[in-house]
Amino acid sequence: MPEKVIIIGSGPSAWTAAIYAARAELKPLVFEGAITQENQQNGTLPLGQLALTTEVENYPGFPAGDLEHYLDDSIDKQQRQIMPPHQKEGVSGPELMELMRQQAKNFGTRVITDEITEVDFTGQPLKLTASDGSVQEAHAVIVATGARANYLGLESENRYKNLGVSACAVCDGALPRFRDKPLVVIGGGDSAVEEADYLSKFASTVYMIHRRDELRASKIMAQRAKDNPKIEILWNRVVDEVLGDDTSGVTGVRLKSTTDEDDLEVEASGMFLAIGHTPNTEFLRGKLDMHPSGYLKWTKPFRTYTSAEGVFAAGDVADDYYRQAVTAAGTGCMAALDAERWLAAKGL
Ligand SMILES: Cc1cc2nc3c(=O)[nH]c(=O)nc-3n(C[C@H](O)[C@H](O)[C@H](O)COP(=O)(O)OP(=O)(O)OC[C@H]3O[C@@H](n4cnc5c(N)ncnc54)[C@H](O)[C@@H]3O)c2cc1C
């Protein structure tokens, strides 16, 4: 018997979709991804992007406070034992994700720790192949495979992730470590300007590091950067090394010139990457309509339908604009409701 709904992914959108689908008695099966070295390097292990961060200050419902007993009570003992210690300052990314996963399981969601590598969406039932070669059938599928932030790939950058290196200004910019301090933003497109502009609310100075002598951003956005007295653009420069130490985290960056100038060291307490994201859609190429950037297309306005009958998309995999946990959760809810109504209309 085909499953009613299979959910692929394990971020906020997948677990929210699972909670809604389970409570609607669709008995969802979630493929949460695989624990592999490749996924570790790419930042695509089960539990998604939020599990890569420490404090989550902007997800509603978790003001600062001590959640220790709540976590002890609500999460399976075995799982709880392997979680990092609670910092008593609100919720961390891994804690929030474990709570969502647990909530989905409490309503009967079944979870398989493997990834889907192939799909056949040409007709009913839909077919999914996992990396162990097993094939699953379902009437509806929710794709919630998210995206990953692009990094420079420097060893020093990796060392200071969560210690001053971030790929999300909206998520981390307001943290105390960045307030009234100089920061650097890497990139030259519209989103780099947006990140720099946002960070300038908190930082003393924001240095935009750009490899060329002109921003890639649209004219209006480039002007916004030039007009902001707190933003200084360092042209023709690339990061050679992130500087720092174990106690302070990031303390600066060493920049190489792309035009034969001398190296330059800039003092900064944070480095924000704004060089794009890669959606996790490689296995869906040719199966679902995508934007040229690889993000999935929603085919109906304000609905989560994709180009294949019975296949819905939620979270960052279909959103290159908001990219927040709460928006991913919101579209996860939408996808479950869309799938439920679609199944009912088809009598499946
Ligand atoms: C470092 C960092 C800090 C952030 N901080 C915040 C914050 O403070 N607040 C906030 O609101 N947002 C934050 N964000 C953004 C937020 O994490 C994302 O918007 C959100 O996680 C997107 O959720 P998602 O459900 O789309 O999936 P994702 O979180 O992207 O997770 C998808 C997961 O699905 C799994 N998957 C992928 N492909 C497959 C497959 N083929 N088969 C099975 N499983 C698969 C993988 O495990 C993947 O990680 C942060 C992001 C990063 C990178």
Short mmCIF file of N, CA and C and ligand atoms in Angstrom, two decimals, residues 8-14 31-33 43-50 52-53 55-58 114-117 144-147 149 151 162 167-168 171-172 280 283 314-317 323-326 328, ligand 1:
data_model
loop_
_atom_site.label_atom_id
_atom_site.label_comp_id
_atom_site.label_asym_id
_atom_site.label_seq_id
_atom_site.Cartn_x
_atom_site.Cartn_y
_atom_site.Cartn_z
N ILE A 8 10.10 14.76 2.68
CA ILE A 8 11.56 14.63 2.51
C ILE A 8 12.20 15.87 3.13
N GLY A 9 13.00 15.67 4.18
CA GLY A 9 13.69 16.80 4.80
C GLY A 9 13.56 16.74 6.31
N SER A 10 14.26 17.65 7.00
CA SER A 10 14.24 17.57 8.47
C SER A 10 14.49 18.91 9.14
N GLY A 11 14.16 20.00 8.42
CA GLY A 11 14.23 21.33 9.03
C GLY A 11 12.86 21.71 9.58
N PRO A 12 12.69 22.98 9.96
CA PRO A 12 11.41 23.43 10.52
C PRO A 12 10.22 23.17 9.59
N SER A 13 10.43 23.26 8.27
CA SER A 13 9.29 23.05 7.37
C SER A 13 8.86 21.59 7.37
N ALA A 14 9.83 20.67 7.39
CA ALA A 14 9.49 19.24 7.36
C ALA A 14 8.76 18.83 8.64
N PHE A 31 11.60 11.16 5.61
CA PHE A 31 13.00 10.83 5.35
C PHE A 31 13.80 12.04 5.79
N GLU A 32 14.53 11.89 6.90
CA GLU A 32 15.14 13.07 7.51
C GLU A 32 16.56 13.36 7.01
N GLY A 33 17.04 12.59 6.05
CA GLY A 33 18.41 12.78 5.57
C GLY A 33 19.33 11.74 6.20
N GLY A 43 26.86 20.88 5.55
CA GLY A 43 25.89 21.47 6.47
C GLY A 43 24.48 20.97 6.19
N THR A 44 24.36 19.71 5.75
CA THR A 44 23.03 19.16 5.44
C THR A 44 22.74 17.88 6.22
N LEU A 45 23.23 17.83 7.43
CA LEU A 45 22.90 16.67 8.28
C LEU A 45 21.43 16.74 8.69
N PRO A 46 20.84 15.62 9.14
CA PRO A 46 19.47 15.67 9.67
C PRO A 46 19.33 16.75 10.74
N LEU A 47 18.17 17.37 10.75
CA LEU A 47 17.76 18.51 11.61
C LEU A 47 18.07 19.86 10.97
N GLY A 48 18.75 19.84 9.81
CA GLY A 48 18.79 21.03 8.98
C GLY A 48 19.69 22.16 9.45
N GLN A 49 19.50 23.30 8.80
CA GLN A 49 20.40 24.45 9.01
C GLN A 49 20.35 25.01 10.41
N LEU A 50 19.17 24.99 11.02
CA LEU A 50 19.06 25.64 12.34
C LEU A 50 19.90 24.90 13.39
N LEU A 52 22.73 24.09 13.08
CA LEU A 52 24.13 24.51 12.96
C LEU A 52 24.41 25.76 13.78
N THR A 53 23.39 26.31 14.41
CA THR A 53 23.59 27.56 15.11
C THR A 53 23.39 27.39 16.62
N GLU A 55 22.39 30.21 19.71
CA GLU A 55 21.14 30.84 20.15
C GLU A 55 20.19 31.11 18.99
N VAL A 56 18.89 30.84 19.21
CA VAL A 56 17.88 31.28 18.24
C VAL A 56 17.00 32.28 18.99
N GLU A 57 17.16 33.55 18.66
CA GLU A 57 16.49 34.59 19.44
C GLU A 57 15.21 35.08 18.78
N ASN A 58 14.94 34.62 17.54
CA ASN A 58 13.81 35.21 16.82
C ASN A 58 12.71 34.21 16.50
N ASP A 114 17.57 8.47 6.44
CA ASP A 114 18.21 8.20 5.15
C ASP A 114 17.78 9.30 4.20
N GLU A 115 18.50 9.41 3.08
CA GLU A 115 18.08 10.47 2.15
C GLU A 115 17.51 9.88 0.87
N ILE A 116 16.68 10.67 0.24
CA ILE A 116 16.08 10.28 -1.03
C ILE A 116 17.03 10.72 -2.14
N THR A 117 17.35 9.78 -3.02
CA THR A 117 18.33 10.09 -4.07
C THR A 117 17.70 10.14 -5.45
N ALA A 144 10.88 19.13 1.43
CA ALA A 144 11.27 20.15 2.43
C ALA A 144 12.77 20.01 2.69
N THR A 145 13.52 19.93 1.59
CA THR A 145 14.95 19.59 1.70
C THR A 145 15.85 20.80 1.93
N GLY A 146 15.27 22.01 1.98
CA GLY A 146 16.02 23.17 2.41
C GLY A 146 17.12 23.61 1.45
N ALA A 147 18.06 24.32 2.01
CA ALA A 147 19.16 24.89 1.24
C ALA A 147 20.38 24.93 2.14
N ALA A 149 23.91 27.44 3.03
CA ALA A 149 24.60 28.70 2.78
C ALA A 149 25.94 28.40 2.12
N TYR A 151 29.81 29.08 1.69
CA TYR A 151 30.93 29.63 2.46
C TYR A 151 32.15 29.74 1.55
N ASN A 162 29.87 30.14 14.35
CA ASN A 162 29.23 30.33 15.66
C ASN A 162 30.13 31.07 16.64
N ALA A 167 26.28 33.21 8.41
CA ALA A 167 25.77 33.37 7.04
C ALA A 167 24.38 33.99 7.08
N CYS A 168 24.02 34.62 8.20
CA CYS A 168 22.67 35.17 8.31
C CYS A 168 22.65 36.37 9.24
N CYS A 171 19.52 36.66 11.39
CA CYS A 171 19.50 35.69 12.50
C CYS A 171 20.44 36.13 13.63
N ASP A 172 21.62 36.61 13.28
CA ASP A 172 22.67 36.76 14.29
C ASP A 172 23.09 38.21 14.56
N ASN A 280 18.85 22.39 -1.91
CA ASN A 280 19.15 20.95 -1.98
C ASN A 280 18.17 20.27 -2.94
N PHE A 283 18.76 16.19 -6.72
CA PHE A 283 18.07 14.93 -7.07
C PHE A 283 16.71 15.18 -7.73
N ALA A 314 8.00 22.99 0.54
CA ALA A 314 7.93 23.88 1.71
C ALA A 314 9.33 24.26 2.17
N GLY A 315 9.42 25.44 2.77
CA GLY A 315 10.69 25.87 3.37
C GLY A 315 11.64 26.50 2.38
N ASP A 316 12.89 26.55 2.76
CA ASP A 316 13.91 27.27 1.98
C ASP A 316 14.11 26.70 0.58
N VAL A 317 13.70 25.46 0.36
CA VAL A 317 13.89 24.85 -0.96
C VAL A 317 13.09 25.59 -2.04
N ARG A 323 13.96 32.97 3.99
CA ARG A 323 14.97 32.08 4.56
C ARG A 323 15.05 32.14 6.08
N GLN A 324 13.92 32.00 6.75
CA GLN A 324 13.90 32.01 8.21
C GLN A 324 13.20 30.75 8.71
N ALA A 325 13.50 30.37 9.96
CA ALA A 325 12.90 29.17 10.51
C ALA A 325 11.38 29.31 10.59
N VAL A 326 10.93 30.49 10.98
CA VAL A 326 9.49 30.66 11.17
C VAL A 326 8.75 30.67 9.83
N ALA A 328 9.84 29.02 7.19
CA ALA A 328 9.90 27.62 6.74
C ALA A 328 8.81 26.81 7.44
C1 LIG B 1 24.13 29.19 10.67
C2 LIG B 1 22.66 29.52 10.47
C3 LIG B 1 21.99 30.18 11.47
C4 LIG B 1 20.64 30.46 11.31
N1 LIG B 1 19.99 31.10 12.33
C5 LIG B 1 18.67 31.36 12.21
C6 LIG B 1 17.96 32.00 13.26
O1 LIG B 1 18.53 32.35 14.29
N2 LIG B 1 16.62 32.20 13.08
C7 LIG B 1 15.96 31.84 11.94
O2 LIG B 1 14.75 32.03 11.85
N3 LIG B 1 16.61 31.23 10.93
C8 LIG B 1 17.94 30.99 11.03
N4 LIG B 1 18.61 30.40 10.00
C9 LIG B 1 17.86 30.03 8.79
C10 LIG B 1 17.05 28.75 9.07
O3 LIG B 1 17.89 27.80 9.66
C11 LIG B 1 16.45 28.22 7.78
O4 LIG B 1 15.64 29.21 7.20
C12 LIG B 1 15.59 26.99 8.06
O5 LIG B 1 16.32 26.00 8.74
C13 LIG B 1 15.06 26.40 6.75
O6 LIG B 1 14.33 25.27 7.07
P1 LIG B 1 13.91 24.17 6.02
O7 LIG B 1 12.80 23.45 6.66
O8 LIG B 1 13.69 24.75 4.70
O9 LIG B 1 15.12 23.14 5.92
P2 LIG B 1 16.65 23.11 6.31
O10 LIG B 1 16.87 23.63 7.67
O11 LIG B 1 17.43 23.70 5.20
O12 LIG B 1 16.90 21.53 6.40
C14 LIG B 1 16.66 20.69 5.35
C15 LIG B 1 17.29 19.35 5.67
O13 LIG B 1 16.64 18.33 4.91
C16 LIG B 1 17.52 17.24 4.76
N5 LIG B 1 17.60 16.83 3.35
C17 LIG B 1 18.15 17.51 2.31
N6 LIG B 1 18.08 16.77 1.18
C18 LIG B 1 17.48 15.60 1.53
C19 LIG B 1 17.15 14.43 0.80
N7 LIG B 1 17.40 14.30 -0.51
N8 LIG B 1 16.54 13.40 1.47
C20 LIG B 1 16.26 13.52 2.80
N9 LIG B 1 16.58 14.61 3.54
C21 LIG B 1 17.19 15.63 2.90
C22 LIG B 1 18.91 17.70 5.20
O14 LIG B 1 19.20 17.14 6.46
C23 LIG B 1 18.75 19.21 5.28
O15 LIG B 1 19.63 19.79 6.20
C24 LIG B 1 19.96 30.09 10.12
C25 LIG B 1 20.66 29.42 9.11
C26 LIG B 1 22.00 29.13 9.28
C27 LIG B 1 22.74 28.40 8.18
#
